Coordinates of C-alpha atoms and ligand atoms in Angstrom, one line a residue:
X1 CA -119.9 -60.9 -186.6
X2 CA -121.9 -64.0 -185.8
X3 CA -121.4 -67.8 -186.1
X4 CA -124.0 -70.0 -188.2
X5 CA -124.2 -73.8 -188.6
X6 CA -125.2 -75.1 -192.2
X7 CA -127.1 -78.1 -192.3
X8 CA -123.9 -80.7 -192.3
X9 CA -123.2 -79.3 -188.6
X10 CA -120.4 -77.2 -190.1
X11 CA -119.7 -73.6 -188.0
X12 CA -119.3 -70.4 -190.7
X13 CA -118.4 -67.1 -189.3
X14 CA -120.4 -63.9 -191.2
X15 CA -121.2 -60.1 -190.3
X16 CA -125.0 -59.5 -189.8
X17 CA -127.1 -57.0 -188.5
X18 CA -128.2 -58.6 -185.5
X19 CA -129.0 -62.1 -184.6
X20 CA -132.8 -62.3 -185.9
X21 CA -130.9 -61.5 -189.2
X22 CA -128.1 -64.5 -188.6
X23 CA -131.1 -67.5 -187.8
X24 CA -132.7 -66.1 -190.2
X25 CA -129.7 -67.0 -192.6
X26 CA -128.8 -70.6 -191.0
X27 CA -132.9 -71.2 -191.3
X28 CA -132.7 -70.6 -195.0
X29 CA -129.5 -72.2 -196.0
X30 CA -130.7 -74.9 -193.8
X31 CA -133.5 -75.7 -195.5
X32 CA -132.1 -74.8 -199.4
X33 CA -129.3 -77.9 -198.0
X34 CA -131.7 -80.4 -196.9
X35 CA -133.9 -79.6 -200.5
X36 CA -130.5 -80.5 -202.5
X37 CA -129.5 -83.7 -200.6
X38 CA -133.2 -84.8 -200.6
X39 CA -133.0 -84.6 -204.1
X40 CA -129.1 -86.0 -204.5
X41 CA -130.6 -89.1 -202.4
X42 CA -133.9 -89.3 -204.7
X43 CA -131.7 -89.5 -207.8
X44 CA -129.1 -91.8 -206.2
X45 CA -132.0 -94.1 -204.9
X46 CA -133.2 -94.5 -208.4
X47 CA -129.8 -95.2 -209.5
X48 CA -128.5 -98.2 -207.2
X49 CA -132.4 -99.8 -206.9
X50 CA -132.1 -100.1 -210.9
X51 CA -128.4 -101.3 -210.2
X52 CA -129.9 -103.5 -207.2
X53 CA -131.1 -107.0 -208.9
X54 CA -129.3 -107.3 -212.5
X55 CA -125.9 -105.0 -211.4
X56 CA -125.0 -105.1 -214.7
X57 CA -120.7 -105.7 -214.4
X58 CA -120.0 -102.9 -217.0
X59 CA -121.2 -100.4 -214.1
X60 CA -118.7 -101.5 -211.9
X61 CA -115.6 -101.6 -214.3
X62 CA -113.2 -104.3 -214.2
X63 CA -110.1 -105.1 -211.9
X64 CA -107.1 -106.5 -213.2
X65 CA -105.8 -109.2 -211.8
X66 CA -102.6 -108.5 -208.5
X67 CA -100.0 -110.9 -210.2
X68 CA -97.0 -110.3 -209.2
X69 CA -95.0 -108.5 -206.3
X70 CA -96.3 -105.2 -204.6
X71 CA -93.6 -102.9 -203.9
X72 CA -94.4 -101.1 -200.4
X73 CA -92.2 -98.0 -199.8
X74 CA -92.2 -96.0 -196.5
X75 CA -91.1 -92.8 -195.8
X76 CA -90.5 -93.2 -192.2
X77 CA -89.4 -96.0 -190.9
X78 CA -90.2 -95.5 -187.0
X79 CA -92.3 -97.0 -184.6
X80 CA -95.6 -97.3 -187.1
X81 CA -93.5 -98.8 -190.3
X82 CA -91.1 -101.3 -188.1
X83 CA -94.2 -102.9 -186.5
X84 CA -96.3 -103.1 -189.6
X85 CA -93.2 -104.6 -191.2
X86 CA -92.1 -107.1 -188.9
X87 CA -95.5 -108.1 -188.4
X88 CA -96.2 -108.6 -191.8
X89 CA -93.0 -111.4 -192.2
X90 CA -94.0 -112.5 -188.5
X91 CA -97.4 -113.7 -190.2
X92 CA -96.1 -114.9 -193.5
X93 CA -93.7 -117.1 -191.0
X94 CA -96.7 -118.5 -189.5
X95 CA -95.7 -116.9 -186.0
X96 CA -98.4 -114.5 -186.0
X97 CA -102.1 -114.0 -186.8
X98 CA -103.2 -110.2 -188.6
X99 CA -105.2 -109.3 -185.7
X100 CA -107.1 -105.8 -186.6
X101 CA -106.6 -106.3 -190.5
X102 CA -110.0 -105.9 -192.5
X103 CA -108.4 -107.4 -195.3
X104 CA -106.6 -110.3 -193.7
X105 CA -109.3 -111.3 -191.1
X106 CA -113.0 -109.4 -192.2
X107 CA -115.9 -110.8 -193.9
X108 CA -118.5 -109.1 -196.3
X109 CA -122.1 -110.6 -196.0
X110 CA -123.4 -110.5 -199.7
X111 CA -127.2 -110.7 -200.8
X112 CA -130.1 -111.6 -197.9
X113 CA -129.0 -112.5 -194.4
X114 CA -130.6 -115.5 -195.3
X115 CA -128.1 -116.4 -198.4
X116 CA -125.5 -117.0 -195.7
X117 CA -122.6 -115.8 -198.0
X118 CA -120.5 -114.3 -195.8
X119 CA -116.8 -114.7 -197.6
X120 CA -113.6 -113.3 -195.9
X121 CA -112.9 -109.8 -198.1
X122 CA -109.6 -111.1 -199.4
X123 CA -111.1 -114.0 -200.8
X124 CA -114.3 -111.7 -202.3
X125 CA -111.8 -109.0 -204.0
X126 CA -108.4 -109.7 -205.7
X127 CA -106.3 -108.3 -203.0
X128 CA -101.9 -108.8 -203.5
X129 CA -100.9 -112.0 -200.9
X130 CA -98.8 -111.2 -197.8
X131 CA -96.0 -113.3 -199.6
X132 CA -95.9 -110.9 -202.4
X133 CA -95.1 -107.8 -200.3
X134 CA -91.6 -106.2 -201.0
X135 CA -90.2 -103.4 -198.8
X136 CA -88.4 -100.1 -198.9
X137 CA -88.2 -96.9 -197.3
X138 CA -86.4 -94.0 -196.4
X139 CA -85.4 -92.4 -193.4
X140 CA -83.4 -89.6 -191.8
X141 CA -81.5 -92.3 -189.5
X142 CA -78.8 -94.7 -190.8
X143 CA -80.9 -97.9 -188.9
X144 CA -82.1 -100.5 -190.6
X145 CA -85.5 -102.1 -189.5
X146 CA -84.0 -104.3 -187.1
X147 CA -82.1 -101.9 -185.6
X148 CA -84.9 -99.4 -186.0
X149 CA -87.9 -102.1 -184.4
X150 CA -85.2 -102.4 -181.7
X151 CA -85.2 -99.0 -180.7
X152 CA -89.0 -98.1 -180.7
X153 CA -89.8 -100.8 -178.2
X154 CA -93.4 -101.9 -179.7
X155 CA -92.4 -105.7 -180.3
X156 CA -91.1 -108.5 -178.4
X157 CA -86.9 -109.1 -178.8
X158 CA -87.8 -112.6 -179.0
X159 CA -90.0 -112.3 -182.1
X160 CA -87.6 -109.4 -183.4
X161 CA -84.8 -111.9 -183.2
X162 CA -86.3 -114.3 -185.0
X163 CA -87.3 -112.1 -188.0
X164 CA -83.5 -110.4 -187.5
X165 CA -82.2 -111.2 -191.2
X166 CA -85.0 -109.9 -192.8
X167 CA -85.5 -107.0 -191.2
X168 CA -81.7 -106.2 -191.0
X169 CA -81.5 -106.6 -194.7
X170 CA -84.0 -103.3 -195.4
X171 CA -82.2 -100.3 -194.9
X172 CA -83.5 -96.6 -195.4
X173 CA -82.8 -95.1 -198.5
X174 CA -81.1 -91.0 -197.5
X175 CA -84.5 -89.1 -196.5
X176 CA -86.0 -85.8 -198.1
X177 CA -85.7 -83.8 -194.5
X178 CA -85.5 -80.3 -193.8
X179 CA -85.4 -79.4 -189.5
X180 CA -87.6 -76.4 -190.1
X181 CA -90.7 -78.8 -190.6
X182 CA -90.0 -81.6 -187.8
X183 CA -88.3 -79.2 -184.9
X184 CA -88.0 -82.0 -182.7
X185 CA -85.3 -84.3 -184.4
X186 CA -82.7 -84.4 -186.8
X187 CA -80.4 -86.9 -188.7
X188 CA -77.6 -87.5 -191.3
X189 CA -79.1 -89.7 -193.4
X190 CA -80.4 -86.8 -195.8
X191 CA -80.1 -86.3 -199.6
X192 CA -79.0 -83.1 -200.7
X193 CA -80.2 -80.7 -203.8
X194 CA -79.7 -77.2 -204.9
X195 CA -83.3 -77.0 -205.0
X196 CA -86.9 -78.9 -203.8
X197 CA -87.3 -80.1 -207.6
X198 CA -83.9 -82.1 -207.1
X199 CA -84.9 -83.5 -204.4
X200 CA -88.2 -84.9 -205.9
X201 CA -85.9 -86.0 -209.2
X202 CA -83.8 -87.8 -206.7
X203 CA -86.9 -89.7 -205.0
X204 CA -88.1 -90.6 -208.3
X205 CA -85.0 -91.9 -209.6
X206 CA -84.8 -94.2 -205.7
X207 CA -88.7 -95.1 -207.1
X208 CA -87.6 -96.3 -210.3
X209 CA -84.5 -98.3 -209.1
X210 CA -86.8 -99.9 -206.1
X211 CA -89.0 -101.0 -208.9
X212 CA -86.3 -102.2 -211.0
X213 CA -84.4 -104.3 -208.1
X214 CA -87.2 -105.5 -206.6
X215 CA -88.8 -107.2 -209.2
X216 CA -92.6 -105.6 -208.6
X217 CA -94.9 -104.8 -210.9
X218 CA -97.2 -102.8 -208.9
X219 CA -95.6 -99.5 -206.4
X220 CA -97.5 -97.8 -203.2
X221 CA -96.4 -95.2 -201.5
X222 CA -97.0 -95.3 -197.2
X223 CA -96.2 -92.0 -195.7
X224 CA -95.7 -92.8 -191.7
X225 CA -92.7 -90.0 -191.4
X226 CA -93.7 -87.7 -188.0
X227 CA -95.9 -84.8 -188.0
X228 CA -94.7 -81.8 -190.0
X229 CA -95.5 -78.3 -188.7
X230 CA -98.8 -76.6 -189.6
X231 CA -99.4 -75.3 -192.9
X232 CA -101.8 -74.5 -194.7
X233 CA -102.8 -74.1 -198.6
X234 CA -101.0 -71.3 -200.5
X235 CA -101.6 -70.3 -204.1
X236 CA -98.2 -72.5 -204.8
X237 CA -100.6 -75.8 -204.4
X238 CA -102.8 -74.7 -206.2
X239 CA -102.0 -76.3 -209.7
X240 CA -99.0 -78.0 -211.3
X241 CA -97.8 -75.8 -212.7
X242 CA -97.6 -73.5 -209.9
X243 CA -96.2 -76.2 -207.8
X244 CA -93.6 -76.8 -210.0
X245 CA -92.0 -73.5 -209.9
X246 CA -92.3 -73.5 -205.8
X247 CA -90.3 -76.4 -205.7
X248 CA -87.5 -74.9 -208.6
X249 CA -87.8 -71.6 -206.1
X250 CA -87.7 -73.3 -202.8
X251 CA -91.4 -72.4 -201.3
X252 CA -90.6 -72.5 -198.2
X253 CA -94.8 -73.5 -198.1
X254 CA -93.7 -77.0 -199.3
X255 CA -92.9 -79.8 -196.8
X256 CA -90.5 -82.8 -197.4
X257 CA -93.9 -84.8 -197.2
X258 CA -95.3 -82.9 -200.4
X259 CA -91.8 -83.8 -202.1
X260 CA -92.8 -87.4 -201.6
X261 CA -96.1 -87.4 -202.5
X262 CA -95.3 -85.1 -205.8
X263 CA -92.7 -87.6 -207.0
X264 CA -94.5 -90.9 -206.0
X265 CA -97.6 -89.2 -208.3
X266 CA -95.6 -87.9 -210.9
X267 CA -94.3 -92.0 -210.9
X268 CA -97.8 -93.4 -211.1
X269 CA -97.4 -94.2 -207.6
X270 CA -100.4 -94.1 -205.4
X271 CA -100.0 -92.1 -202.1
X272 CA -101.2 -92.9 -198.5
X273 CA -100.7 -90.3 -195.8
X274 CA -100.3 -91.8 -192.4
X275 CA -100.0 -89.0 -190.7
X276 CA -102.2 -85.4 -190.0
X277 CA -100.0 -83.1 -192.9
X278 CA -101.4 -81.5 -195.7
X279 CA -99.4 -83.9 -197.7
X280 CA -101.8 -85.1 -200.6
X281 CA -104.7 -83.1 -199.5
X282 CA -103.8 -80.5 -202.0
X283 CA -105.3 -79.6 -205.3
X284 CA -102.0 -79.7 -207.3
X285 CA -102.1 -83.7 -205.8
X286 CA -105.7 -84.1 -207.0
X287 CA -104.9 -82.9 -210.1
X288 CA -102.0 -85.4 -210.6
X289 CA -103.5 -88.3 -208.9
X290 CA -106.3 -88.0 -211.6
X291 CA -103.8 -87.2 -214.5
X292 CA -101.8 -90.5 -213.6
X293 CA -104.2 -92.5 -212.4
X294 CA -102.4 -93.0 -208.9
X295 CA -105.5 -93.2 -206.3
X296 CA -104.7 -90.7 -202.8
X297 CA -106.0 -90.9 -199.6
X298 CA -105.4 -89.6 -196.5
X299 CA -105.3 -88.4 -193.1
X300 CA -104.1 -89.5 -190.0
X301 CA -104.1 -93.1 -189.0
X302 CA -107.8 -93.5 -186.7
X303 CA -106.2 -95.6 -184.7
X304 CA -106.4 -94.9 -180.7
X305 CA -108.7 -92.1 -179.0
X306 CA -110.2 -90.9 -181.9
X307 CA -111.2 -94.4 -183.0
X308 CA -113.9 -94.5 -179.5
X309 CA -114.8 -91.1 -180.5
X310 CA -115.9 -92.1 -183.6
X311 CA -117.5 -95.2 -181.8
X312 CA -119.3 -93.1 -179.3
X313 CA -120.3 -89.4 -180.7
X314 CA -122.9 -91.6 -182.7
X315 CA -124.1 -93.3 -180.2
X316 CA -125.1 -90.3 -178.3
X317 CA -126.7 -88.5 -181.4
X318 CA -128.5 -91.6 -182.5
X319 CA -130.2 -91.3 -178.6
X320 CA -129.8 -87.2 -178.7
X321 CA -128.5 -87.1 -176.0
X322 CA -127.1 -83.7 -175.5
X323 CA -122.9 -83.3 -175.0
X324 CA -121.4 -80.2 -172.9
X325 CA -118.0 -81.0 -172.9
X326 CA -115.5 -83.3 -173.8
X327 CA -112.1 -83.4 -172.5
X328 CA -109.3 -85.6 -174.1
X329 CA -106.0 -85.7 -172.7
X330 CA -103.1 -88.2 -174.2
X331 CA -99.4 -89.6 -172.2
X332 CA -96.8 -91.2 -174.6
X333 CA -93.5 -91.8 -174.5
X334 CA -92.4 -92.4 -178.2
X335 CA -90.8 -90.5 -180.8
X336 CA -93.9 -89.5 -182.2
X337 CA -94.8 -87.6 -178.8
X338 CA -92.0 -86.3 -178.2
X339 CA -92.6 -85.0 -182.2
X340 CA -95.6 -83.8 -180.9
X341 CA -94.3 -81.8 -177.9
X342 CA -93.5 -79.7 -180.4
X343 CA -96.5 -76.5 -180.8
X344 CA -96.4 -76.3 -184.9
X345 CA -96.3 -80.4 -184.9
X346 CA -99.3 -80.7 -182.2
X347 CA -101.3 -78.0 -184.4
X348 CA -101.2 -80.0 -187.5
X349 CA -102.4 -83.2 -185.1
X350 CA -105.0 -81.0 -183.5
X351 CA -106.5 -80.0 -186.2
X352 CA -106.8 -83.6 -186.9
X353 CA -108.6 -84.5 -184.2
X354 CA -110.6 -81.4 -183.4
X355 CA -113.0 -82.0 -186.3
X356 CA -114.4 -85.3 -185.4
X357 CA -117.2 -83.9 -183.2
X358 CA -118.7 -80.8 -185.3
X359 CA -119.4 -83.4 -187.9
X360 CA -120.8 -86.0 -187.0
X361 CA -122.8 -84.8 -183.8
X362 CA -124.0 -81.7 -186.5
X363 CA -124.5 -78.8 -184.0
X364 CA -126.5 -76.7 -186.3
X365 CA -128.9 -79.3 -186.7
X366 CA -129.5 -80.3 -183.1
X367 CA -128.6 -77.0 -181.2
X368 CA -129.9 -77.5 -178.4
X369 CA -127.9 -80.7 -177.9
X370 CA -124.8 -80.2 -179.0
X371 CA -124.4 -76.0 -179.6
X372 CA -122.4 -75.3 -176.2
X373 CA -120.4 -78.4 -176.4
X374 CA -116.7 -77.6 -175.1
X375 CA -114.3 -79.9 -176.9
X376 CA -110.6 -79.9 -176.1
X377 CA -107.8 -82.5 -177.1
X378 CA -104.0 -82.3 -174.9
X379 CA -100.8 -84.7 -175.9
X380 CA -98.6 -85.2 -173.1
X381 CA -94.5 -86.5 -174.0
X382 CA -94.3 -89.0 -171.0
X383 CA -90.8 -91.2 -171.9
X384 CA -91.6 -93.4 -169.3
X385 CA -94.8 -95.2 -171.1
X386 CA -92.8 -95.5 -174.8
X387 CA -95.3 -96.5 -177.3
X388 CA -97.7 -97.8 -174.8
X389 CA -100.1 -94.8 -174.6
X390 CA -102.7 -93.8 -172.2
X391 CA -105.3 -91.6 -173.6
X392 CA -108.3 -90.8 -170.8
X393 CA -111.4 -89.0 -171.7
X394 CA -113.6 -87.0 -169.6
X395 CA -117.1 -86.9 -171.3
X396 CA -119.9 -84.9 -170.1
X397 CA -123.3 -85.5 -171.6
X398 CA -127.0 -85.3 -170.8
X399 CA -130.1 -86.6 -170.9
X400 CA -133.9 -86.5 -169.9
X401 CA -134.8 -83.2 -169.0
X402 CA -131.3 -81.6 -169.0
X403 CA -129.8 -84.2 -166.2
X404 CA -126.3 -84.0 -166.4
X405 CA -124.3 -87.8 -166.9
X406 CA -120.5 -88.4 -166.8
X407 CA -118.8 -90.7 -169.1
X408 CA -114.6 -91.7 -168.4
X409 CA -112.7 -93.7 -170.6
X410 CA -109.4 -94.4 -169.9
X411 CA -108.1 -96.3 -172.7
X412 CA -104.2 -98.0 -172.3
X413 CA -103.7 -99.0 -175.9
X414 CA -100.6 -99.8 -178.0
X415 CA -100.5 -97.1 -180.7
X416 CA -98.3 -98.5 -183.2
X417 CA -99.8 -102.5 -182.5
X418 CA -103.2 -100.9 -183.2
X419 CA -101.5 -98.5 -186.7
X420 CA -100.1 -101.7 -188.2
X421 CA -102.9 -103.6 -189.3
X422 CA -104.3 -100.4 -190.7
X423 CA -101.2 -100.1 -192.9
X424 CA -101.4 -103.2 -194.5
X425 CA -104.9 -102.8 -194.8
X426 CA -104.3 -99.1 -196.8
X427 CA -101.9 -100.8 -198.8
X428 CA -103.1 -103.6 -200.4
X429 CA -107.0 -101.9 -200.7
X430 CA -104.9 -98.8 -202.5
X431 CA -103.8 -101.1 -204.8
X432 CA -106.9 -102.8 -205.6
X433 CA -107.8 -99.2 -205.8
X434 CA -105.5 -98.6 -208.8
X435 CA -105.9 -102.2 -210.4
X436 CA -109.7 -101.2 -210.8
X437 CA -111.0 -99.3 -214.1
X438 CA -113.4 -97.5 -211.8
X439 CA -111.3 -96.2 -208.7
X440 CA -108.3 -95.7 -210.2
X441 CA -108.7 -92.2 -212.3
X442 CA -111.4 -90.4 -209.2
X443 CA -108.0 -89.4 -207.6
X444 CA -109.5 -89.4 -203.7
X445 CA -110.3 -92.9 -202.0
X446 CA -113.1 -91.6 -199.8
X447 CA -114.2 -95.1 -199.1
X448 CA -111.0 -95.3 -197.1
X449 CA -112.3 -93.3 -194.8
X450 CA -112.7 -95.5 -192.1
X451 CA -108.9 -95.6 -191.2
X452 CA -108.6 -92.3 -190.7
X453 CA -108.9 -89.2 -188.1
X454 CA -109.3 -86.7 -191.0
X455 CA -110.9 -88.2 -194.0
X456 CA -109.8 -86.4 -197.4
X457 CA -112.4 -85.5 -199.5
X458 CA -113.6 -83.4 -202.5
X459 CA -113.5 -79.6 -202.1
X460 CA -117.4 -79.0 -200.6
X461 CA -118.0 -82.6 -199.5
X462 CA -118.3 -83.1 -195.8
X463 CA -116.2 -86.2 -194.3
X464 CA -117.7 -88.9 -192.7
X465 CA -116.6 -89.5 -189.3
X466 CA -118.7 -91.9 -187.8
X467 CA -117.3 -95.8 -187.9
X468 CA -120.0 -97.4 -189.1
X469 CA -121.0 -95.0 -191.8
X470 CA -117.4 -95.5 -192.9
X471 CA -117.5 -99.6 -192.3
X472 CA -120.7 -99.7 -194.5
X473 CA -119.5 -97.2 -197.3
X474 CA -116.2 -99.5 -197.5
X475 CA -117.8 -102.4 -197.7
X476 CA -120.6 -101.0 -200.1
X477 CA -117.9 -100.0 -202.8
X478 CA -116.0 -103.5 -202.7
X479 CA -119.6 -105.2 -203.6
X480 CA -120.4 -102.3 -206.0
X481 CA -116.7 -103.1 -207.6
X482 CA -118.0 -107.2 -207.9
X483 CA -121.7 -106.1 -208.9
X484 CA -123.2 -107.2 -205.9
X485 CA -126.6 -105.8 -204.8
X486 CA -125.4 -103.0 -202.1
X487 CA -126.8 -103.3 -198.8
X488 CA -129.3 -100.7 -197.4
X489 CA -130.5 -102.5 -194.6
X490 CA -133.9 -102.1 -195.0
X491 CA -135.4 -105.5 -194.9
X492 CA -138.6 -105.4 -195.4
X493 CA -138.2 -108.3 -197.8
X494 CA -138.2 -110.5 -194.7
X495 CA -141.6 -109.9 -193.8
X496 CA -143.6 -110.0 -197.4
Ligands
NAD1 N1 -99.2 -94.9 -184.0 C1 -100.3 -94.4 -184.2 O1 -101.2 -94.8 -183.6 C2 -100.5 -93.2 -185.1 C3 -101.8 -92.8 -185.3 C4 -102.1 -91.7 -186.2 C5 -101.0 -91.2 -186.8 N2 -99.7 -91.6 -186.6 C6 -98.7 -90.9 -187.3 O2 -97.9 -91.8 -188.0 C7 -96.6 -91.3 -188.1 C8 -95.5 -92.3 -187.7 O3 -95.7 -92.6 -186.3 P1 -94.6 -93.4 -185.5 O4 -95.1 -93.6 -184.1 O5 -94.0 -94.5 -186.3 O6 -93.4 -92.2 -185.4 P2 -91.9 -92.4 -185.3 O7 -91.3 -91.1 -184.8 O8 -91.5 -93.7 -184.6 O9 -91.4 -92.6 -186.8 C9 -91.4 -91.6 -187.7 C10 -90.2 -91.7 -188.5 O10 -90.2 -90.8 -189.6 C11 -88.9 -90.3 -189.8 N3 -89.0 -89.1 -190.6 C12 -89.4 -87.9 -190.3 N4 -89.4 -87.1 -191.3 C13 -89.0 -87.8 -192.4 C14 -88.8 -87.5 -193.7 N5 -89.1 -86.3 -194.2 N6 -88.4 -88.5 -194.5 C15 -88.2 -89.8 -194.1 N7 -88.3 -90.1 -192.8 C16 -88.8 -89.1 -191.9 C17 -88.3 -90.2 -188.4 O11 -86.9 -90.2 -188.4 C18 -88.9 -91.4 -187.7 O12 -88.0 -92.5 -187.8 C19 -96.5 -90.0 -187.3 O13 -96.7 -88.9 -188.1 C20 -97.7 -90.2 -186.4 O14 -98.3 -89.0 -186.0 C21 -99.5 -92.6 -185.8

């Protein structure tokens, strides 16, 4: 048995004879790889430098327009939700500014750097206003969001004060829970069902009435509940119609969180997952998302550590300098870490994190660089810091000759100050996502990618990890959606 990388840094495990026989495999599949992306990138080439100049607007599809009020429902309304929520009427009150929102704050440079058309994004796409915004959720405790902001700590009791009748007025719908998934809490404020397909009837019929009370046209569906335990695919999510009769028979295989995201699809509803669980990243959710046109994407907000991982693992391959270890360790003190203290909930979230470095520093490419990199990732519960986390990394690299370098971030960030403009930005670019005749029926949002730890893509597709690549394909699709040339940043142009 021997480990080979293919030519997207990805580590396969196979029997061979010896090792001559295993490099000899990873040399061919190697090069039969790098042959069928050359020619993917030949044909692509051809496609957007016809597309470049004229961009014809039938390519792109249309977007219809986002009148009306955008229902936002969240199951889980902790720490992430609260913050995201108050902040949101915070801002609408003119008390606040969207600090870390894309959407709210962001530009897009369109045509040459020397057009100077730079517009802010929400004024280049047709995004939903913050005043249109309504809210609901669910959760497995009886607060509502005032009482629930109140209790996670993140925000000011001066600035929760102020927003108190609005946020008292949103309470949390009775939650799809089972103990078995989340070991590390419990609460009364569950439905009840004789089986898993009642309880997704009962979500749907909360969806419908939501819809119907609220007044909104459009739905989206946030998932920031905690961290289920680890699971992973069974022949039960494999196709409706297999999923269906798990969930009449109970499978113990599906979570709470694939209740949600089954009913919210089965509504129209597009689905965000938050957090690291399988959730939508299923092929039974595929298959719906595309049936009914409700886009998916997923996983795990990018938020803290991972977010300067993603920042500096390219930064080192783009210099090749080589990485022998890297050594991430997390203190938190919220009810997500203490979620997490839990070994089947820190699996899920390790799993997350752990594949960050294998793709994008691409070990079989470079293995002299990064084949004997040691990567390890610890979460600490630590009450005493709350939401305010601490996450320290000890990086070992080198350079020039093999001479070994030391790299230590210690970052004290805010996690749920840094998830919330995230949120808003994931829900109001999933809904442009649905409003638009091109997105809406692919099922994946893979241009999402940049706010998450664990990108969700097609089966046999690599994620991209690193920021930038994400930044650029985000922004790419938004001027491909307006027919605007892309931008390659080649610029020769300047110099003719
Ligand atoms: N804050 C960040 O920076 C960050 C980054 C990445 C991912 N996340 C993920 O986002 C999620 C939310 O984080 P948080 O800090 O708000 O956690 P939190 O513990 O404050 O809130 C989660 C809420 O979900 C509720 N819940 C659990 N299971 C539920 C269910 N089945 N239905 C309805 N409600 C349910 C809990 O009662 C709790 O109120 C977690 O999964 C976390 O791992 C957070």
């Amino acid at each position: 048995m021997a480990d080979w990388w293919d030519a997207d840094g990805r580590r396969h495990r196979k029997q061979f004879k010896n090792s001559a026989a295993a490099r000899e495999h990873e040399h061919r599949e190697t090069a039969l790889a790098h042959a069928e992306r050359a020619s993917r990138e030949m044909k692509l080439a051809a496609r957007t430098s016809g597309a470049k100049r004229s961009a014809p607007k039938s390519d792109s599809g249309t977007i219809d327009s986002a009148k009306g009020k955008l229902g936002v429902m969240i199951p889980g309304m902790g720490a992430v939700a609260t913050t995201f929520v108050a902040g949101v009427e915070a801002i609408r009150k003119g008390l606040a500014k969207p600090i870390g929102s894309l959407t709210q704050m962001g530009t897009i440079r369109l045509g040459k750097r020397t057009d100077g058309r730079s517009p802010k994004v929400k004024e280049f796409v047709p995004l939903a206003g913050l005043d249109d915004l309504v809210f609901t959720g669910w959760d497995i405790f009886e607060d509502n969001m005032y009482e629930a902001a109140s209790n996670a700590g993140v925000l000011d009791y001066r600035l929760l004060e102020q927003l108190k009748p609005f946020l008292s007025s949103i309470t949390p719908r009775p939650a799809v829970f089972d103990h078995k998934y989340v070991k590390k809490i419990d609460g009364p404020n569950v439905k009840k069902g004789k089986n898993k397909m009642q309880l997704a009837e009962q979500l749907r019929d909360d969806i419908r009435q939501f819809k119907k009370t609220s007044g909104a046209t459009r739905l989206i569906t946030m998932w920031c509940g905690s961290t289920e335990s680890y699971i992973e695919p069974t022949e039960a999510h494999q196709s409706l119609k297999a999923f269906e009769k798990a969930l009449r028979e109970n499978d113990e295989m599906i979570a709470p969180s694939m209740i949600y995201s089954y009913a919210s699809l089965m509504e129209g509803v597009p689905f965000a997952n938050g957090a690291p669980n399988l959730t939508v990243d299923l092929p039974v959710m595929l298959e719906l998302s595309r049936k009914n046109e409700a886009p998916i994407c997923g996983k795990d907000f990018k938020t803290g550590q991972t977010l300067m991982k993603t920042v500096l693992a390219p930064a080192f391959k783009a210099r090749l300098l080589g990485l022998s270890g890297w050594y991430s360790t997390n203190i938190l003190g919220n009810r997500d870490g203490e979620v997490l203290d839990d070994p089947g909930s820190f699996k899920t979230k390790e799993e997350s994190k752990l594949g960050v470095l294998e793709h994008i520093l691409q070990p079989g490419l470079y293995p002299e660089l990064y084949g004997n990199m040691f990567h390890k990732v610890r979460i600490n519960y630590y009450p005493p810091r709350g939401d305010n986390k601490e996450g320290w990394d000890n990086i070992d690299i080198f350079g020039w000759l093999g001479y070994p370098m030391q790299i230590k971030v210690d970052f004290l960030c805010r996690d749920s100050i840094l998830a919330a403009p995230i949120v808003l930005d994931l829900v109001l670019l999933m809904d442009l996502a649905q409003r638009s005749s091109e997105l809406k029926g692919l099922g994946i949002q893979e241009w999402l990618s940049f706010f998450f730890k664990s990108p969700m893509t097609v089966p046999g597709l690599y994620p991209e990890h690193d920021l930038f690549i994400q930044l650029m394909k985000l922004k790419n699709t938004l001027r491909h959606l307006k027919g605007e040339e892309l931008i390659t940043h080649l610029g020769l142009e300047y110099y003719d």
